[in-house]
Coordinates of C-alpha atoms in Angstrom, one line a residue:
Chain A
X8 CA 2.7 -13.5 33.4
X9 CA 2.6 -11.6 30.1
X10 CA 2.8 -13.3 26.7
X11 CA 4.7 -12.0 23.7
X12 CA 4.7 -13.2 20.1
X13 CA 7.6 -12.3 17.9
X14 CA 7.2 -12.9 14.2
X15 CA 10.3 -13.3 12.2
X16 CA 12.0 -14.4 15.4
X17 CA 14.7 -16.3 13.5
X18 CA 16.1 -13.1 11.9
X19 CA 18.7 -10.6 13.0
X20 CA 16.4 -8.3 15.0
X21 CA 14.4 -11.3 16.3
X22 CA 17.4 -12.9 17.8
X23 CA 18.6 -9.8 19.5
X24 CA 15.2 -8.9 20.8
X25 CA 14.6 -12.4 22.2
X26 CA 17.9 -12.3 24.0
X27 CA 17.0 -8.9 25.5
X28 CA 13.6 -10.2 26.8
X29 CA 15.1 -13.4 28.2
X30 CA 17.7 -11.3 30.0
X31 CA 15.4 -8.5 31.3
X32 CA 11.9 -9.9 31.7
X33 CA 11.6 -13.1 33.6
X34 CA 7.8 -12.7 33.8
X35 CA 7.3 -12.9 30.0
X36 CA 6.4 -16.0 28.1
X37 CA 8.0 -15.8 24.6
X38 CA 6.5 -17.3 21.5
X39 CA 8.4 -17.1 18.2
X40 CA 7.1 -17.6 14.7
X41 CA 9.1 -17.9 11.5
X42 CA 9.5 -19.9 8.3
X43 CA 12.8 -21.4 9.6
X44 CA 14.1 -22.3 13.0
X45 CA 16.4 -19.8 14.6
X46 CA 20.2 -20.4 14.0
X47 CA 21.3 -17.2 15.7
X48 CA 25.1 -17.6 15.3
X49 CA 25.4 -14.1 16.6
X50 CA 23.8 -14.8 20.0
X51 CA 26.4 -15.8 22.6
X52 CA 24.2 -17.7 25.0
X53 CA 22.1 -19.1 22.2
X54 CA 21.0 -22.4 23.8
X55 CA 19.8 -20.6 26.9
X56 CA 17.8 -18.2 24.8
X57 CA 16.4 -21.0 22.6
X58 CA 15.3 -22.9 25.7
X59 CA 13.3 -19.9 26.8
X60 CA 11.0 -19.7 23.8
X61 CA 8.2 -21.7 22.2
X62 CA 8.8 -21.8 18.5
X63 CA 6.1 -22.1 15.9
X64 CA 7.2 -22.9 12.3
X65 CA 4.9 -21.1 10.0
X66 CA 4.7 -19.1 6.8
X67 CA 3.3 -15.7 7.6
X68 CA 1.3 -15.9 4.4
X69 CA -0.6 -18.9 5.7
X70 CA -3.5 -17.0 7.2
X71 CA -5.3 -20.1 8.6
X72 CA -2.3 -21.3 10.6
X73 CA -1.5 -17.7 11.8
X74 CA -5.0 -17.5 13.1
X75 CA -4.8 -20.8 14.9
X76 CA -1.5 -19.9 16.6
X77 CA -2.6 -16.4 17.6
X78 CA -5.9 -17.8 18.9
X79 CA -4.1 -20.3 21.0
X80 CA -1.5 -17.9 22.5
X81 CA -3.8 -14.9 22.8
X82 CA -0.7 -12.8 23.2
X83 CA -0.5 -9.6 25.2
X84 CA 2.1 -8.3 22.8
X85 CA 3.0 -8.9 19.2
X86 CA 6.3 -7.6 17.8
X87 CA 5.9 -8.0 14.0
X88 CA 9.4 -8.3 12.6
X89 CA 8.9 -10.8 9.8
X90 CA 9.6 -9.0 6.6
X91 CA 11.2 -8.9 3.2
X92 CA 13.5 -6.0 4.2
X93 CA 16.1 -5.6 1.5
X94 CA 15.7 -2.5 -0.8
X95 CA 18.0 -3.9 -3.5
X96 CA 16.2 -7.3 -3.5
X97 CA 12.8 -5.4 -3.7
X98 CA 14.0 -3.9 -7.1
X99 CA 14.6 -7.4 -8.5
X100 CA 11.5 -9.0 -6.9
X101 CA 9.0 -6.2 -6.4
X102 CA 6.0 -8.5 -6.2
X103 CA 7.5 -10.8 -3.6
X104 CA 8.6 -7.8 -1.6
X105 CA 5.1 -6.3 -1.6
X106 CA 3.2 -9.4 -0.9
X107 CA 5.5 -10.7 1.9
X108 CA 5.4 -7.4 3.7
X109 CA 1.7 -6.3 3.4
X110 CA 0.0 -9.7 3.4
X111 CA 1.9 -10.9 6.4
X112 CA 0.9 -7.9 8.4
X113 CA -2.7 -8.2 7.2
X114 CA -2.9 -11.9 8.4
X115 CA -1.8 -10.8 11.8
X116 CA -4.0 -7.7 12.2
X117 CA -7.0 -9.6 10.8
X118 CA -6.5 -12.4 13.2
X119 CA -6.4 -10.1 16.2
X120 CA -9.4 -8.2 14.9
X121 CA -11.6 -11.2 14.1
X122 CA -10.8 -12.8 17.5
X123 CA -11.3 -9.5 19.4
X124 CA -8.1 -9.9 21.2
X125 CA -6.6 -7.2 23.5
X126 CA -3.2 -7.3 22.0
X127 CA -0.7 -4.5 21.6
X128 CA 0.9 -4.8 18.2
X129 CA 4.1 -3.2 17.0
X130 CA 4.3 -2.9 13.2
X131 CA 7.9 -2.2 12.1
X132 CA 8.3 0.2 9.2
X133 CA 11.2 1.9 7.6
X134 CA 12.9 5.3 7.1
X135 CA 12.7 4.4 3.3
X136 CA 9.0 5.5 3.6
X137 CA 10.2 9.1 3.5
X138 CA 11.6 8.7 0.0
X139 CA 13.8 11.4 -1.7
X140 CA 13.9 14.3 0.8
X141 CA 15.3 17.8 0.7
X142 CA 18.2 18.8 3.0
X143 CA 15.9 21.4 4.5
X144 CA 13.5 18.6 5.7
X145 CA 16.3 17.1 7.9
X146 CA 16.2 15.8 10.5
X147 CA 13.0 14.0 9.4
X148 CA 10.2 14.1 11.9
X149 CA 7.1 11.8 11.8
X150 CA 5.0 14.8 10.5
X151 CA 6.9 14.7 7.1
X152 CA 4.7 13.2 4.4
X153 CA 5.8 9.8 3.1
X154 CA 6.8 9.4 -0.5
X155 CA 8.1 5.9 -1.1
X156 CA 10.7 5.6 -3.9
X157 CA 11.3 1.8 -4.1
X158 CA 9.2 -1.3 -4.0
X159 CA 10.2 -2.1 -0.4
X160 CA 9.2 1.4 0.7
X161 CA 5.8 1.2 -1.0
X162 CA 5.2 -2.0 0.9
X163 CA 6.1 -0.4 4.2
X164 CA 3.9 2.7 3.6
X165 CA 1.0 0.3 2.7
X166 CA 1.6 -1.6 5.9
X167 CA 1.6 1.7 7.9
X168 CA -1.6 2.9 6.3
X169 CA -3.2 -0.5 7.0
X170 CA -2.0 -0.3 10.6
X171 CA -3.6 3.2 10.9
X172 CA -7.0 1.8 9.7
X173 CA -6.8 -1.1 12.1
X174 CA -6.0 1.4 15.0
X175 CA -8.5 4.1 14.1
X176 CA -11.3 2.2 12.4
X177 CA -11.2 -1.1 14.3
X178 CA -9.7 0.2 17.5
X179 CA -6.8 -2.3 17.6
X180 CA -3.9 -1.2 19.8
X181 CA -1.2 -0.8 17.2
X182 CA 1.9 1.4 17.0
X183 CA 4.2 1.8 14.1
X184 CA 7.8 2.6 13.6
X185 CA 9.8 4.1 10.8
X186 CA 13.1 2.4 11.7
X187 CA 16.3 3.8 10.2
X188 CA 19.1 1.5 9.0
X189 CA 19.9 -1.0 11.8
X190 CA 23.4 -2.3 12.1
X191 CA 24.9 -5.0 14.3
X192 CA 26.4 -8.5 14.5
X193 CA 24.4 -11.1 12.7
X194 CA 22.9 -8.9 10.0
X195 CA 23.0 -10.4 6.5
X196 CA 25.7 -9.1 4.1
X197 CA 22.9 -8.0 1.8
X198 CA 22.9 -4.9 3.9
X199 CA 25.6 -2.3 3.3
X200 CA 27.5 -2.0 6.6
X201 CA 27.5 -5.8 7.2
X202 CA 28.8 -6.3 3.6
X203 CA 31.6 -3.8 4.1
X204 CA 32.6 -5.2 7.5
X205 CA 32.6 -8.7 6.0
X206 CA 34.9 -7.6 3.2
X207 CA 37.4 -6.1 5.8
X208 CA 37.2 -9.4 7.7
X209 CA 37.9 -11.4 4.4
X210 CA 40.9 -9.1 3.8
X211 CA 42.3 -9.8 7.2
X212 CA 41.6 -13.6 7.3
X213 CA 41.8 -14.8 3.8
X214 CA 44.4 -12.3 2.7
X215 CA 42.2 -11.0 0.0
X216 CA 43.2 -7.9 -2.0
X217 CA 42.5 -4.7 0.0
X218 CA 39.6 -3.7 -2.3
X219 CA 36.2 -2.8 -0.9
X220 CA 33.2 -3.1 -3.3
X221 CA 30.3 -0.7 -2.7
X222 CA 27.3 0.8 -4.5
X223 CA 26.8 4.6 -4.2
X224 CA 29.5 5.9 -1.8
X225 CA 28.1 9.3 -1.1
X226 CA 24.6 8.4 0.1
X227 CA 24.1 9.2 3.8
X228 CA 22.1 7.1 6.2
X229 CA 21.2 7.3 9.8
X230 CA 22.7 4.1 11.1
X231 CA 21.6 2.8 14.5
X232 CA 22.9 0.0 16.6
X233 CA 20.7 -3.0 17.0
X234 CA 20.9 -2.8 20.8
X235 CA 19.4 0.7 20.6
X236 CA 16.7 -0.6 18.2
X237 CA 15.8 -3.4 20.7
X238 CA 15.4 -0.9 23.6
X239 CA 13.2 1.3 21.3
X240 CA 10.9 -1.5 20.4
X241 CA 10.5 -2.6 24.0
X242 CA 9.8 1.0 25.0
X243 CA 7.1 1.4 22.3
X244 CA 5.5 -1.9 23.2
X245 CA 5.3 -0.7 26.8
X246 CA 4.5 3.1 26.4
X247 CA 3.7 3.8 22.7
X248 CA 0.4 5.5 22.1
X249 CA -2.2 3.6 19.9
X250 CA -2.1 4.6 16.3
X251 CA 1.1 6.6 16.6
X252 CA 4.2 6.3 14.4
X253 CA 7.7 6.6 15.9
X254 CA 11.0 7.2 14.2
X255 CA 13.7 4.8 15.5
X256 CA 16.9 6.4 14.6
X257 CA 20.3 7.6 15.8
X258 CA 19.8 11.3 14.8
X259 CA 23.1 11.4 12.9
X260 CA 24.1 10.8 9.3
X261 CA 27.1 8.8 7.9
X262 CA 28.0 8.3 4.3
X263 CA 28.9 4.9 3.0
X264 CA 32.4 6.2 2.4
X265 CA 32.6 7.3 6.1
X266 CA 31.8 3.7 7.1
X267 CA 34.6 2.4 4.9
X268 CA 37.0 5.0 6.4
X269 CA 36.0 4.2 9.9
X270 CA 36.5 0.4 9.4
X271 CA 39.8 1.1 7.6
X272 CA 41.0 3.0 10.7
X273 CA 39.6 0.5 13.1
X274 CA 41.3 -2.4 11.4
X275 CA 44.5 -0.5 10.4
X276 CA 43.8 -1.6 6.8
X277 CA 44.3 0.8 3.9
X278 CA 41.9 -0.1 1.2
X279 CA 40.9 0.8 -2.4
X280 CA 37.2 1.5 -2.9
X281 CA 35.5 0.2 -6.1
X282 CA 32.1 1.0 -7.2
X283 CA 30.2 -2.1 -8.3
X284 CA 27.5 -1.1 -10.8
X285 CA 25.4 -4.1 -9.7
X286 CA 25.0 -2.6 -6.3
X287 CA 23.5 0.6 -7.7
X288 CA 19.7 1.1 -7.6
X289 CA 17.3 2.5 -10.2
X290 CA 16.3 5.3 -7.7
X291 CA 18.2 6.0 -4.5
X292 CA 17.7 8.4 -1.6
X293 CA 20.8 10.6 -1.3
X294 CA 20.3 11.3 2.4
X295 CA 18.1 10.1 5.3
X296 CA 18.6 11.4 8.8
X297 CA 15.8 11.2 11.4
X298 CA 14.7 13.0 14.6
X299 CA 14.0 10.8 17.6
X300 CA 12.3 13.6 19.7
X301 CA 8.9 12.0 19.6
X302 CA 10.0 8.6 21.0
X303 CA 12.2 10.4 23.6
X304 CA 9.2 12.5 24.7
X305 CA 6.8 9.6 24.8
X306 CA 9.0 6.9 26.3
X307 CA 12.2 8.5 27.5
X308 CA 14.2 6.5 24.9
X309 CA 17.3 7.7 23.2
X310 CA 20.2 6.0 21.3
X311 CA 23.2 5.2 23.2
X312 CA 25.8 3.3 21.1
X313 CA 28.3 5.3 19.1
X314 CA 28.9 4.1 15.5
X315 CA 32.5 3.1 16.1
X316 CA 31.4 0.6 18.8
X317 CA 28.8 -0.8 16.4
X318 CA 31.4 -1.2 13.6
X319 CA 33.8 -3.0 16.0
X320 CA 31.1 -5.5 17.1
X321 CA 30.2 -6.2 13.5
X322 CA 33.8 -6.6 12.4
X323 CA 34.5 -9.0 15.3
X324 CA 31.4 -11.0 14.4
X325 CA 32.6 -11.5 10.8
X326 CA 36.1 -12.3 11.9
X327 CA 34.8 -15.0 14.2
X328 CA 32.4 -16.3 11.6
X329 CA 35.0 -16.5 8.8
X330 CA 37.9 -17.8 10.9
Chain B
X7 CA -4.8 -1.2 -35.7
X8 CA -4.2 -0.6 -32.0
X9 CA -5.1 -3.1 -29.4
X10 CA -6.7 -2.3 -26.0
X11 CA -7.1 -4.6 -23.0
X12 CA -9.8 -3.7 -20.5
X13 CA -9.7 -5.4 -17.2
X14 CA -12.9 -5.7 -15.2
X15 CA -14.7 -5.3 -18.6
X16 CA -17.9 -6.8 -17.2
X17 CA -18.5 -4.1 -14.7
X18 CA -20.3 -0.7 -14.8
X19 CA -17.4 1.3 -16.1
X20 CA -16.1 -1.5 -18.3
X21 CA -19.4 -1.7 -20.2
X22 CA -19.7 2.0 -20.8
X23 CA -16.1 2.4 -21.8
X24 CA -16.3 -0.6 -24.3
X25 CA -19.5 0.9 -25.9
X26 CA -17.6 4.2 -26.2
X27 CA -14.6 2.6 -28.0
X28 CA -16.9 0.5 -30.3
X29 CA -18.7 3.7 -31.2
X30 CA -15.8 6.0 -31.7
X31 CA -12.7 3.9 -32.7
X32 CA -13.2 1.5 -35.5
X33 CA -9.4 1.0 -35.7
X34 CA -9.1 -0.5 -32.2
X35 CA -9.1 -4.2 -31.3
X36 CA -10.8 -4.7 -27.9
X37 CA -9.9 -7.4 -25.5
X38 CA -11.8 -7.7 -22.2
X39 CA -10.8 -9.6 -19.1
X40 CA -13.0 -10.4 -16.1
X41 CA -14.0 -13.1 -13.7
X42 CA -17.5 -13.2 -15.2
X43 CA -18.9 -12.6 -18.6
X44 CA -20.4 -9.2 -19.3
X45 CA -24.2 -9.0 -18.7
X46 CA -24.4 -5.2 -19.3
X47 CA -28.2 -4.7 -19.0
X48 CA -27.4 -1.0 -19.0
X49 CA -26.0 -1.0 -22.6
X50 CA -28.6 -0.4 -25.2
X51 CA -26.9 -2.0 -28.2
X52 CA -25.4 -4.8 -26.0
X53 CA -25.1 -7.5 -28.6
X54 CA -23.4 -5.3 -31.1
X55 CA -20.9 -4.2 -28.4
X56 CA -20.4 -7.8 -27.2
X57 CA -19.7 -8.9 -30.8
X58 CA -16.9 -6.4 -31.0
X59 CA -14.8 -7.7 -28.2
X60 CA -12.6 -10.8 -27.5
X61 CA -13.4 -11.9 -23.9
X62 CA -11.0 -13.7 -21.6
X63 CA -12.5 -15.2 -18.5
X64 CA -9.8 -14.9 -15.8
X65 CA -9.3 -14.1 -12.1
X66 CA -7.0 -11.1 -11.9
X67 CA -5.2 -12.8 -9.0
X68 CA -4.1 -15.6 -11.3
X69 CA -0.8 -14.2 -12.3
X70 CA 0.2 -17.1 -14.6
X71 CA -2.9 -16.7 -16.7
X72 CA -2.7 -12.9 -16.7
X73 CA 0.8 -13.2 -18.0
X74 CA -0.2 -15.6 -20.8
X75 CA -3.1 -13.4 -21.9
X76 CA -1.0 -10.2 -21.9
X77 CA 1.9 -11.9 -23.7
X78 CA -0.5 -13.1 -26.4
X79 CA -2.3 -9.8 -26.9
X80 CA 0.8 -7.5 -26.4
X81 CA -1.7 -4.6 -26.0
X82 CA -0.9 -1.0 -26.9
X83 CA -3.2 0.1 -24.1
X84 CA -4.4 -1.4 -20.8
X85 CA -7.3 0.2 -19.0
X86 CA -7.2 -1.4 -15.6
X87 CA -10.7 -1.1 -14.2
X88 CA -11.0 -4.4 -12.3
X89 CA -11.3 -3.6 -8.6
X90 CA -13.1 -4.2 -5.3
X91 CA -14.4 -0.7 -5.2
X92 CA -17.0 -0.4 -2.4
X93 CA -15.8 1.6 0.6
X94 CA -18.5 0.1 2.9
X95 CA -17.7 -3.4 1.8
X96 CA -14.0 -2.7 2.4
X97 CA -14.8 -2.1 6.1
X98 CA -16.4 -5.6 6.4
X99 CA -13.8 -7.3 4.3
X100 CA -10.6 -5.3 4.6
X101 CA -8.3 -8.1 3.5
X102 CA -10.3 -9.0 0.4
X103 CA -10.4 -5.3 -0.6
X104 CA -6.7 -4.9 -0.2
X105 CA -5.6 -8.1 -2.0
X106 CA -8.0 -7.7 -4.9
X107 CA -7.0 -4.2 -5.6
X108 CA -3.2 -4.3 -5.1
X109 CA -2.4 -7.8 -6.2
X110 CA -4.5 -7.5 -9.4
X111 CA -2.6 -4.4 -10.3
X112 CA 0.8 -6.0 -9.5
X113 CA 0.0 -9.0 -11.7
X114 CA -0.6 -6.7 -14.7
X115 CA 2.3 -4.3 -14.1
X116 CA 4.7 -7.2 -13.5
X117 CA 3.5 -8.9 -16.7
X118 CA 4.2 -5.8 -18.8
X119 CA 7.6 -5.3 -17.1
X120 CA 8.8 -8.9 -17.4
X121 CA 7.8 -9.1 -21.0
X122 CA 9.2 -5.7 -21.8
X123 CA 6.1 -4.6 -23.5
X124 CA 5.5 -1.0 -24.8
X125 CA 2.1 -0.7 -23.3
X126 CA 0.4 2.4 -22.0
X127 CA -1.4 1.5 -18.7
X128 CA -4.1 3.5 -16.9
X129 CA -4.3 2.6 -13.3
X130 CA -7.6 3.9 -11.9
X131 CA -7.5 5.2 -8.3
X132 CA -10.0 7.1 -6.1
X133 CA -10.7 10.4 -4.5
X134 CA -10.9 8.4 -1.3
X135 CA -7.1 8.5 -1.3
X136 CA -7.3 12.1 -0.1
X137 CA -8.9 11.0 3.2
X138 CA -10.4 13.5 5.7
X139 CA -9.6 17.0 4.3
X140 CA -10.0 20.5 5.5
X141 CA -12.5 22.9 3.7
X142 CA -9.4 25.1 3.1
X143 CA -7.9 22.3 0.9
X144 CA -10.9 22.4 -1.5
X145 CA -11.0 21.9 -4.4
X146 CA -8.4 19.2 -4.0
X147 CA -5.6 19.2 -6.5
X148 CA -3.2 16.3 -7.2
X149 CA -0.5 18.1 -5.1
X150 CA -2.5 17.4 -1.9
X151 CA -0.9 14.6 0.1
X152 CA -2.9 11.5 0.3
X153 CA -4.1 10.2 3.7
X154 CA -6.3 7.2 3.3
X155 CA -9.0 6.7 5.9
X156 CA -10.6 3.4 5.0
X157 CA -9.4 0.0 3.8
X158 CA -10.4 0.7 0.2
X159 CA -8.5 4.0 0.1
X160 CA -5.4 2.3 1.5
X161 CA -5.5 -0.2 -1.3
X162 CA -5.8 2.6 -3.9
X163 CA -2.9 4.6 -2.4
X164 CA -0.8 1.4 -2.4
X165 CA -1.7 0.8 -6.1
X166 CA -0.8 4.4 -6.9
X167 CA 2.5 4.2 -5.1
X168 CA 3.3 0.9 -6.9
X169 CA 2.3 2.5 -10.2
X170 CA 4.8 5.4 -9.6
X171 CA 7.6 2.9 -8.9
X172 CA 6.8 1.0 -12.1
X173 CA 6.8 4.3 -14.0
X174 CA 9.8 5.9 -12.5
X175 CA 11.9 2.9 -11.5
X176 CA 11.2 0.5 -14.4
X177 CA 10.1 3.1 -17.0
X178 CA 6.7 1.6 -17.7
X179 CA 4.3 4.0 -19.4
X180 CA 1.7 4.3 -16.6
X181 CA -0.7 7.1 -15.7
X182 CA -2.9 7.1 -12.6
X183 CA -6.3 8.7 -11.8
X184 CA -7.9 9.7 -8.6
X185 CA -11.5 9.3 -9.8
X186 CA -14.2 10.9 -7.8
X187 CA -17.7 9.3 -7.3
X188 CA -18.9 8.0 -10.7
X189 CA -22.7 7.8 -11.2
X190 CA -24.7 6.4 -14.1
X191 CA -27.1 3.7 -15.3
X192 CA -25.9 0.2 -14.5
X193 CA -24.0 1.0 -11.3
X194 CA -24.6 -1.4 -8.4
X195 CA -27.0 -0.3 -5.7
X196 CA -24.1 -0.7 -3.2
X197 CA -23.2 2.8 -4.3
X198 CA -25.2 5.7 -2.7
X199 CA -26.7 7.5 -5.7
X200 CA -27.7 4.2 -7.4
X201 CA -29.2 3.0 -4.2
X202 CA -31.3 6.2 -3.7
X203 CA -32.5 6.2 -7.4
X204 CA -33.4 2.6 -7.0
X205 CA -35.5 3.3 -3.9
X206 CA -37.3 6.1 -5.8
X207 CA -38.0 3.6 -8.7
X208 CA -39.4 1.1 -6.2
X209 CA -41.7 3.7 -4.7
X210 CA -43.1 4.5 -8.1
X211 CA -43.4 0.9 -9.4
X212 CA -44.0 -1.3 -6.4
X213 CA -45.9 1.5 -4.5
X214 CA -43.5 1.1 -1.6
X215 CA -43.8 3.6 1.3
X216 CA -42.2 6.9 0.3
X217 CA -39.2 6.4 2.7
X218 CA -35.6 6.7 1.5
X219 CA -32.9 5.0 3.6
X220 CA -29.5 6.6 3.6
X221 CA -26.3 6.6 5.7
X222 CA -24.8 10.0 6.5
X223 CA -26.9 12.6 4.8
X224 CA -24.7 15.6 5.2
X225 CA -21.5 14.2 3.5
X226 CA -20.6 15.9 0.3
X227 CA -19.2 14.2 -2.7
X228 CA -18.1 15.4 -6.2
X229 CA -20.3 13.2 -8.3
X230 CA -19.4 12.8 -11.9
X231 CA -21.4 11.2 -14.8
X232 CA -20.1 8.0 -16.2
X233 CA -19.9 9.5 -19.8
X234 CA -17.6 12.2 -18.5
X235 CA -15.5 9.5 -16.8
X236 CA -15.2 7.5 -20.0
X237 CA -14.0 10.5 -22.0
X238 CA -11.5 11.3 -19.3
X239 CA -10.0 7.8 -19.3
X240 CA -9.8 7.9 -23.1
X241 CA -8.1 11.3 -23.0
X242 CA -5.5 10.1 -20.4
X243 CA -4.8 6.9 -22.4
X244 CA -4.1 9.1 -25.4
X245 CA -2.5 12.2 -23.9
X246 CA -1.6 11.5 -20.2
X247 CA 2.0 12.0 -19.2
X248 CA 3.9 8.9 -17.9
X249 CA 4.0 8.7 -14.1
X250 CA 1.4 11.5 -13.6
X251 CA -1.7 11.3 -11.5
X252 CA -5.0 13.0 -12.7
X253 CA -8.1 13.9 -10.8
X254 CA -11.2 12.8 -12.7
X255 CA -14.0 14.9 -11.2
X256 CA -16.9 17.2 -11.8
X257 CA -15.5 20.1 -9.7
X258 CA -18.7 20.5 -7.7
X259 CA -20.0 19.1 -4.4
X260 CA -23.4 17.6 -3.7
X261 CA -24.6 16.3 -0.3
X262 CA -26.5 13.0 -0.1
X263 CA -29.5 15.0 1.0
X264 CA -29.2 17.2 -2.1
X265 CA -29.3 14.0 -4.2
X266 CA -32.5 12.9 -2.4
X267 CA -34.1 16.3 -3.0
X268 CA -33.2 16.4 -6.6
X269 CA -34.7 13.0 -7.2
X270 CA -37.7 13.9 -5.2
X271 CA -38.2 16.9 -7.5
X272 CA -37.5 15.0 -10.7
X273 CA -40.0 12.3 -9.9
X274 CA -42.5 14.6 -8.2
X275 CA -42.4 12.3 -5.1
X276 CA -42.3 13.7 -1.6
X277 CA -40.3 11.4 0.6
X278 CA -39.3 10.9 4.2
X279 CA -35.5 10.3 4.8
X280 CA -34.5 7.7 7.3
X281 CA -30.9 7.2 8.5
X282 CA -30.0 3.5 8.5
X283 CA -27.3 2.9 11.1
X284 CA -26.0 0.0 9.1
X285 CA -25.1 2.3 6.3
X286 CA -22.8 4.4 8.5
X287 CA -19.0 3.8 8.4
X288 CA -16.4 3.7 11.2
X289 CA -14.7 6.8 9.7
X290 CA -16.2 8.9 6.9
X291 CA -14.9 11.9 4.9
X292 CA -17.3 14.8 5.4
X293 CA -16.5 16.4 2.1
X294 CA -14.6 15.7 -1.1
X295 CA -14.5 18.1 -4.1
X296 CA -11.8 17.9 -6.7
X297 CA -10.1 20.3 -9.2
X298 CA -9.9 19.0 -12.8
X299 CA -7.5 21.8 -13.9
X300 CA -4.6 19.4 -14.5
X301 CA -6.4 17.0 -16.8
X302 CA -8.0 20.0 -18.6
X303 CA -4.5 21.5 -19.1
X304 CA -3.0 18.2 -20.3
X305 CA -5.7 16.8 -22.5
X306 CA -8.4 19.5 -22.9
X307 CA -10.9 17.4 -21.0
X308 CA -13.7 18.8 -18.9
X309 CA -16.9 17.4 -17.5
X310 CA -20.0 18.1 -19.5
X311 CA -23.1 16.3 -17.9
X312 CA -25.1 18.2 -15.3
X313 CA -26.1 16.2 -12.2
X314 CA -29.8 16.5 -13.0
X315 CA -29.3 14.7 -16.3
X316 CA -27.3 12.0 -14.6
X317 CA -30.0 11.4 -12.0
X318 CA -32.6 11.2 -14.7
X319 CA -30.7 8.5 -16.6
X320 CA -30.1 6.5 -13.4
X321 CA -33.7 6.7 -12.4
X322 CA -34.9 5.7 -15.8
X323 CA -32.5 2.7 -15.7
X324 CA -34.0 1.5 -12.4
X325 CA -37.6 2.0 -13.5
X326 CA -36.9 -0.1 -16.7
X327 CA -35.0 -2.7 -14.7
X328 CA -37.7 -3.1 -12.0
X329 CA -40.7 -2.9 -14.3

């Protein structure tokens, strides 16, 4: 039996990843760690999945408790998902964003180092680490130098640099990702695609005016379905090379206005788009598109889910939730 | 009258900088902040300098107190020197190194941001941010991408990235340095040149065996005299451009063995060099030499003190201290 510890298990990615492991890997003991118990309204067979895990309620900033839990479990794998992952929120709370991301990672890495455990750790980073890039740099490969342009991105770069030190200086078995924008059912409406899909659901169910509020409509992101992300994290935990960083992305760009159009078409709902000044950011990346060649070459992974299918799942999630 | 707040005032750089301001700028009100009161055994006219400052005893991690102090002073300038600046210690205490560097900076920057103060901040970084570099990259300019290779360097890069966000995203008036290895009287013997000079003083005074313990002898560093560093920080506070990063360096490289030879010659003491395994680091930069063109072009600054003169001052300091 192998043991796996998932931090931030109660979140969007945590829920989907746990369901994946419960479904696919009967030889794996799953421990989950989070500030709050999983609610997971987006997991169909939620009770079955909840029964399969041992849950530890803990603040990731509580280094003493983290150390006790990790010492007790001695996990073969740690998937470190716990984070403060909203870019817009990081502008209003830069300090909380930085501390919650970097210090949480440090507590985990230090615990594994001090206890000399033989644990494979996956540290999840972000495409935001690349910062403002030129069109000629696209698609972004992992060789591109990072240049963080918001507080969240700074925290992610710091975490990646720390992970490299723990891998190369202290010989911990750590891999890193630069994960591009995930989308899927269960994601908070703080994130753009979830917010837009929720607004379409509100129009349909509550007969709201057909107006969609967005921030910058022209920015382009490489959106990737949560199921593809989950398979990528599993592949890196199994086959990722120590100290290496992997893009987790779909390899294609979609503007925010594209997303609105696609949902308008999917739901047969003509809408008016309004720019909400409050959703604009002090600095924003015009375009981010990644290359997944490295992860494909290392682990045979590639994305599988087309954006239209993702949008349909997300819209259905919101319709069910709001009905 | 202008007001200046110096964090980490009780340290080596803090003492020298304070003496410089007291000597040169009678129109400046000086506030100092540190965990412990200044001892400054390396400042000749110490009592005169101490009388010229208002000292605030405070832990830089105490955000509430920092905020109160900064709100009260409303400084025109902040020179942020407080740091956990030993590379070797950062390998044994990676977490303390990271937290003390990044969180201390965040407390200061957040305080200035939240209170909307019009303060010029100098955030002091390190040449260690460059990491392992190729000979063809020398001398290092500020355009070279950073690649931190020890926990201290990671903290410094994180601080620099945070400073950029505060400058570009929140429009704070912050400049950064990448300061190369300072040397001068009063520096802790945790630092290599001070340690070697102290050993020479011990040989002379306590008739110890003529054996000098060092770590890696062949590594090359760009050592710069503390008086030159002080003038550079003053020049950046006066003339540095918001959001810019400046190398503070001497522009010349010296190996550790060169330093031993120069001190051997200066003191007419033949010595045997012994490598102490405990002084070696998990990863070490073979060579770091900087270019000071950018700071010279911006502020007319250039280094002035030859290494032999620096070594003489440091040796004299240790001889006086140990006698």
